[in-house]
Coordinates of C-alpha atoms in Angstrom, one line a residue:
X175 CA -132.6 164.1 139.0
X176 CA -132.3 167.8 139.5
X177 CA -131.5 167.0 143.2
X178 CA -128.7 164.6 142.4
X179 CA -127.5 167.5 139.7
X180 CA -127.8 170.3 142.5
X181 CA -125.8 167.8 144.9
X182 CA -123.0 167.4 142.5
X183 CA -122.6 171.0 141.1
X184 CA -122.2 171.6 145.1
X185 CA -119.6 169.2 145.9
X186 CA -117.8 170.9 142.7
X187 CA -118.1 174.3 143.7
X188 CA -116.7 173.0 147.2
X189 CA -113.6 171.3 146.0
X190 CA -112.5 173.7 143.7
X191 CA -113.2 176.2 146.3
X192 CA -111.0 174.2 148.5
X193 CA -108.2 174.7 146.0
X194 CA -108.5 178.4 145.9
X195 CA -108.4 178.6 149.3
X196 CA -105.5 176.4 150.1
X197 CA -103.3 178.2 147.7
X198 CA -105.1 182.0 148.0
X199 CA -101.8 184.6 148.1
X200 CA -99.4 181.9 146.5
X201 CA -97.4 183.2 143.8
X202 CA -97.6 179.8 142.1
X203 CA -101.0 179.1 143.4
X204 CA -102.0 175.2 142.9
X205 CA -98.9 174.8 140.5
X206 CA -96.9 174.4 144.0
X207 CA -98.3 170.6 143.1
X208 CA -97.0 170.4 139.8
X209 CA -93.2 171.5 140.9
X210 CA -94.2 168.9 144.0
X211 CA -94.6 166.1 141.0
X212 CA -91.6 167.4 139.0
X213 CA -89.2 166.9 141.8
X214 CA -90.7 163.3 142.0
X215 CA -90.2 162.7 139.1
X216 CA -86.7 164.0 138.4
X217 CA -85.2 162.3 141.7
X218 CA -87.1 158.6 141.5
X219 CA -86.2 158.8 137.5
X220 CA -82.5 159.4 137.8
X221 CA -82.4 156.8 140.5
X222 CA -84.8 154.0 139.5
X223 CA -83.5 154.3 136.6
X224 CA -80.4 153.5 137.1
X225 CA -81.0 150.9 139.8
X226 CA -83.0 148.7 137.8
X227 CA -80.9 149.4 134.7
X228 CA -83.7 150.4 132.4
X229 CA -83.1 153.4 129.6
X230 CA -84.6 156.5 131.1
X231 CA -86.6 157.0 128.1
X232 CA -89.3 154.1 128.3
X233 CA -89.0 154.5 132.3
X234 CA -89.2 158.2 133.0
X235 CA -92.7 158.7 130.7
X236 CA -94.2 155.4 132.9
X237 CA -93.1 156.8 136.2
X238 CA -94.6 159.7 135.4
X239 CA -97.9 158.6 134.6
X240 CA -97.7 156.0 137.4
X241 CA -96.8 158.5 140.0
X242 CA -99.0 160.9 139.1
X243 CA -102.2 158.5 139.3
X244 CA -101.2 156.7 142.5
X245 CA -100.9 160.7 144.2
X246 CA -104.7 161.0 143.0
X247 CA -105.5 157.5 144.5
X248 CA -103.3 157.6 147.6
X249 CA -104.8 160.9 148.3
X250 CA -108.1 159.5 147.6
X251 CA -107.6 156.7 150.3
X252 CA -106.0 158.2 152.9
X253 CA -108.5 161.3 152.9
X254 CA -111.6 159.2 152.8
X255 CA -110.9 157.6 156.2
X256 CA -111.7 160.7 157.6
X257 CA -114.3 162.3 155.0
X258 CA -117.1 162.5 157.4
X259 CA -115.2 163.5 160.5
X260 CA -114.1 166.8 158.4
X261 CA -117.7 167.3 157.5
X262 CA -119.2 167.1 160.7
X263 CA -120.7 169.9 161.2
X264 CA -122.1 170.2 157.8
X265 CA -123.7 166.8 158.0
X266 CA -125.2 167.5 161.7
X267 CA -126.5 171.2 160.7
X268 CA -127.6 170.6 157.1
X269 CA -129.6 167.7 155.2
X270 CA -127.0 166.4 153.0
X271 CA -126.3 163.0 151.1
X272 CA -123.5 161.7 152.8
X273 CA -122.1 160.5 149.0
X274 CA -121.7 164.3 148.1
X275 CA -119.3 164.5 150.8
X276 CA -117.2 161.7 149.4
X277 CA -117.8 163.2 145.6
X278 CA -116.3 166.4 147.0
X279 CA -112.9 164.5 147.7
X280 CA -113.1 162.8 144.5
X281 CA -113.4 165.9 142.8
X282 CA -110.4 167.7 144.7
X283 CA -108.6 165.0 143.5
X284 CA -109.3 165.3 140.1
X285 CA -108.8 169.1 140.5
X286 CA -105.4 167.4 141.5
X287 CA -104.9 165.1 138.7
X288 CA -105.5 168.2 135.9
X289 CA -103.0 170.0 136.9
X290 CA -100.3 167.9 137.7
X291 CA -101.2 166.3 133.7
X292 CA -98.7 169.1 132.7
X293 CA -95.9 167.1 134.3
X294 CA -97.2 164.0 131.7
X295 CA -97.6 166.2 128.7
X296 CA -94.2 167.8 128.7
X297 CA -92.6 164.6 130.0
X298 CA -94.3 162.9 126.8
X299 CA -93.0 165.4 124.6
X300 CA -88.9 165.5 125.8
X301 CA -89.2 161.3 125.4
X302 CA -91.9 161.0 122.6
X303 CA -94.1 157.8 122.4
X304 CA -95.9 156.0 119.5
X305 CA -99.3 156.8 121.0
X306 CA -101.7 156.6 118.2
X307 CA -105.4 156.2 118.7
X308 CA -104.6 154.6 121.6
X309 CA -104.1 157.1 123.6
X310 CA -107.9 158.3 123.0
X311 CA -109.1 155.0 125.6
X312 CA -107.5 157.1 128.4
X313 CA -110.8 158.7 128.9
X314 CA -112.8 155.6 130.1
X315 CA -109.5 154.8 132.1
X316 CA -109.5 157.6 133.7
X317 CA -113.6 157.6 134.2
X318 CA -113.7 154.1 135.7
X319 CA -110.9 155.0 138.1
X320 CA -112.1 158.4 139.5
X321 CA -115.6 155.6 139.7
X322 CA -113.8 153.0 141.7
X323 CA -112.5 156.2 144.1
X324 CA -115.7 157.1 144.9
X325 CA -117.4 153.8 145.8
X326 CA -113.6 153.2 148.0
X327 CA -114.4 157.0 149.6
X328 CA -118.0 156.3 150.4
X329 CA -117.3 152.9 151.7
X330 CA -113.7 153.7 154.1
X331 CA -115.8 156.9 154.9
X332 CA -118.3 154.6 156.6
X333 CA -115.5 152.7 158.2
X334 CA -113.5 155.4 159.3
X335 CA -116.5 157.1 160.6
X336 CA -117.2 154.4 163.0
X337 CA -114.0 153.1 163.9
X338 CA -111.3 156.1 164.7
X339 CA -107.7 153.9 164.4
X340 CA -108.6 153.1 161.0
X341 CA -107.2 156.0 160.1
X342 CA -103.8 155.4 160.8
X343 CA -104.0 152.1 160.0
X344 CA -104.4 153.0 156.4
X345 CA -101.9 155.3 156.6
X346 CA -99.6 153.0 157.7
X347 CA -100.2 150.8 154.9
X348 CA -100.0 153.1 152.0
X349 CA -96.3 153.1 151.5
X350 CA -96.6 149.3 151.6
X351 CA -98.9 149.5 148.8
X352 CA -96.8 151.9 146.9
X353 CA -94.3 149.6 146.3
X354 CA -96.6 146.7 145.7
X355 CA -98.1 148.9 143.0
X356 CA -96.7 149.2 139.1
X357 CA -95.2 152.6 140.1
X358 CA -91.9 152.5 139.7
X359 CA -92.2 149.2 137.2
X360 CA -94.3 148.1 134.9
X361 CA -96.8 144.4 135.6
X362 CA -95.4 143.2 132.4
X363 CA -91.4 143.5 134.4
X364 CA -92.5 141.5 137.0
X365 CA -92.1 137.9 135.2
X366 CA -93.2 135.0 137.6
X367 CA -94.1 137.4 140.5
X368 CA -96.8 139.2 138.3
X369 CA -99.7 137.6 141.0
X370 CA -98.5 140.6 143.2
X371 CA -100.8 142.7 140.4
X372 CA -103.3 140.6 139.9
X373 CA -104.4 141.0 143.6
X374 CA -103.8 144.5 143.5
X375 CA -106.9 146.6 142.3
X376 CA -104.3 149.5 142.5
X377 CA -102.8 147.6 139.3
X378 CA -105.3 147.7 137.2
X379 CA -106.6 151.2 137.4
X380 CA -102.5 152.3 136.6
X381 CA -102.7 150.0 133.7
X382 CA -105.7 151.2 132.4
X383 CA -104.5 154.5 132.0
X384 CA -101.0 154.3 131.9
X385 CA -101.1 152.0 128.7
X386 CA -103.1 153.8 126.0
X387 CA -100.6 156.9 126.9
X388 CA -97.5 154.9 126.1
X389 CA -98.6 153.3 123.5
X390 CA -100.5 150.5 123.9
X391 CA -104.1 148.7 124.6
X392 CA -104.1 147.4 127.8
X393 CA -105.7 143.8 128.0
X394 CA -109.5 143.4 127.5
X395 CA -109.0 141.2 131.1
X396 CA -108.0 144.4 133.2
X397 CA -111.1 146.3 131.7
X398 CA -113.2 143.3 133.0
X399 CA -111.7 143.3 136.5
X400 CA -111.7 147.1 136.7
X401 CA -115.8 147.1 135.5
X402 CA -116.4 144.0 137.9
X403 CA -114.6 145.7 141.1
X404 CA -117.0 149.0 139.8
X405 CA -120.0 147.2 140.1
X406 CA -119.3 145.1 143.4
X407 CA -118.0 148.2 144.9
X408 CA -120.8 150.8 144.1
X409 CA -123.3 147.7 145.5
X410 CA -121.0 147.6 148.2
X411 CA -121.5 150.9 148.8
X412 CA -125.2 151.4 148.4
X413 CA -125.3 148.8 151.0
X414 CA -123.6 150.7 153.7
X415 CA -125.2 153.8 152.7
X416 CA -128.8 152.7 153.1
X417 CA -127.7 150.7 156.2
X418 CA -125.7 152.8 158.4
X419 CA -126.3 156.2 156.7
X420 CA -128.8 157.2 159.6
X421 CA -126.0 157.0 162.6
X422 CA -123.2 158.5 160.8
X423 CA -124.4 162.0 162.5
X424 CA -123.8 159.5 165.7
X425 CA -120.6 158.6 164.7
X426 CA -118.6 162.0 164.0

């Protein structure tokens, strides 16, 4: 137990050190992400807006909160293809669980995620919502997310570890999946074509989190899927850990 505490105090320290670092003599520091989200924001709101003819009060607050979950996820993806390769010499030098490594990029993009949550707050407060107690089942939303990122970082970390054009295979496909993801509209908008999100796992996390802070409950169905594709994935990824773990160093 107190290695497993040790391991993720490091990959922590690591990530937020990675912030510090990436921003050190900025005037606005890490906040360069939050004017990043703003402008976003600001341009897809006025536009979408208007293109699919929705009042910009109910559609600006669930951009926002869609936008700035799928940067957290996206960034998630597309940097766990190449998790290990960054980390090479760490892993080939020092004894270390490969899973820190992938916690480390989970944690940079929660890091992420905190700061750009000032966009959503002051968003919230120029169009106001009828939150409620809701609002409070945003923590396990948020918890089973960053948990479904880590088992997807551990796993495509494997994956792109072993097999180089993965990489930009998945980063070809992510602006596919943006716009197959409840981003710039809500599942509920999408009528008959509404199977598009329910083979999206992308869907579900939004949903999850994106409901309670408008408003709402989101369906006790899209906390079963979201637990299920926990579970599956974390065996999924205990799996390839146990099995491949010992040519990673072979790999990179």
């Amino acid at each position: 137990m107190s290695a497993i505490f040790h391991n993720v105090s490091l990959a922590w320290y690591f990530a937020w050190s990675d912030m510090r670092a990436r921003y050190k003599r900025s005037v606005l520091g890490p906040f360069w992400l939050v004017l990043g989200t703003v402008i976003g924001v600001v341009g897809l709101g006025l536009v979408w807006s208007v293109l699919l003819n929705t009042e910009r009060s109910e559609f600006i607050p669930a951009l926002t909160v869609g936008l700035v979950l799928w940067q957290a996820i996206s960034g998630a993806i597309t940097g766990s293809t190449t998790v290990f390769a960054r980390s090479a010499s760490v892993i080939k030098n020092i004894k270390t669980p490969s899973w820190r490594i992938s916690l480390e990029l989970v944690f940079q993009q929660t890091v992420n995620l905190i700061h750009n949550f000032v966009v959503i707050v002051f968003v919230l407060l120029v169009y106001p919502q009828d939150i409620g107690f809701a609002a409070l089942l945003v923590i396990p939303g948020l918890v089973l997310v960053f948990m479904n990122i880590f088992w997807i970082a551990q796993v495509l970390g494997f994956v792109g570890a072993r097999y180089r054009d993965f990489d930009p295979l998945v980063s070809a496909l992510m602006p596919i999946l943006f716009f197959l993801s409840p981003v710039l509209y809500q599942s509920r908008q999408l009528g008959s074509l509404d199977v598009i999100s329910k083979l999206n796992p992308i869907a579900y996390w939004i949903e999850i989190v994106r409901n309670p802070l408008l408003g709402s409950v989101p369906a006790l169905s899209d906390y079963l899927v979201v637990v299920a594709m926990t579970i599956a994935g974390f065996l999924l990824a205990t799996w390839m850990t146990r099995a491949r773990g010992h040519r990673l160093p072979y790999w990179i």
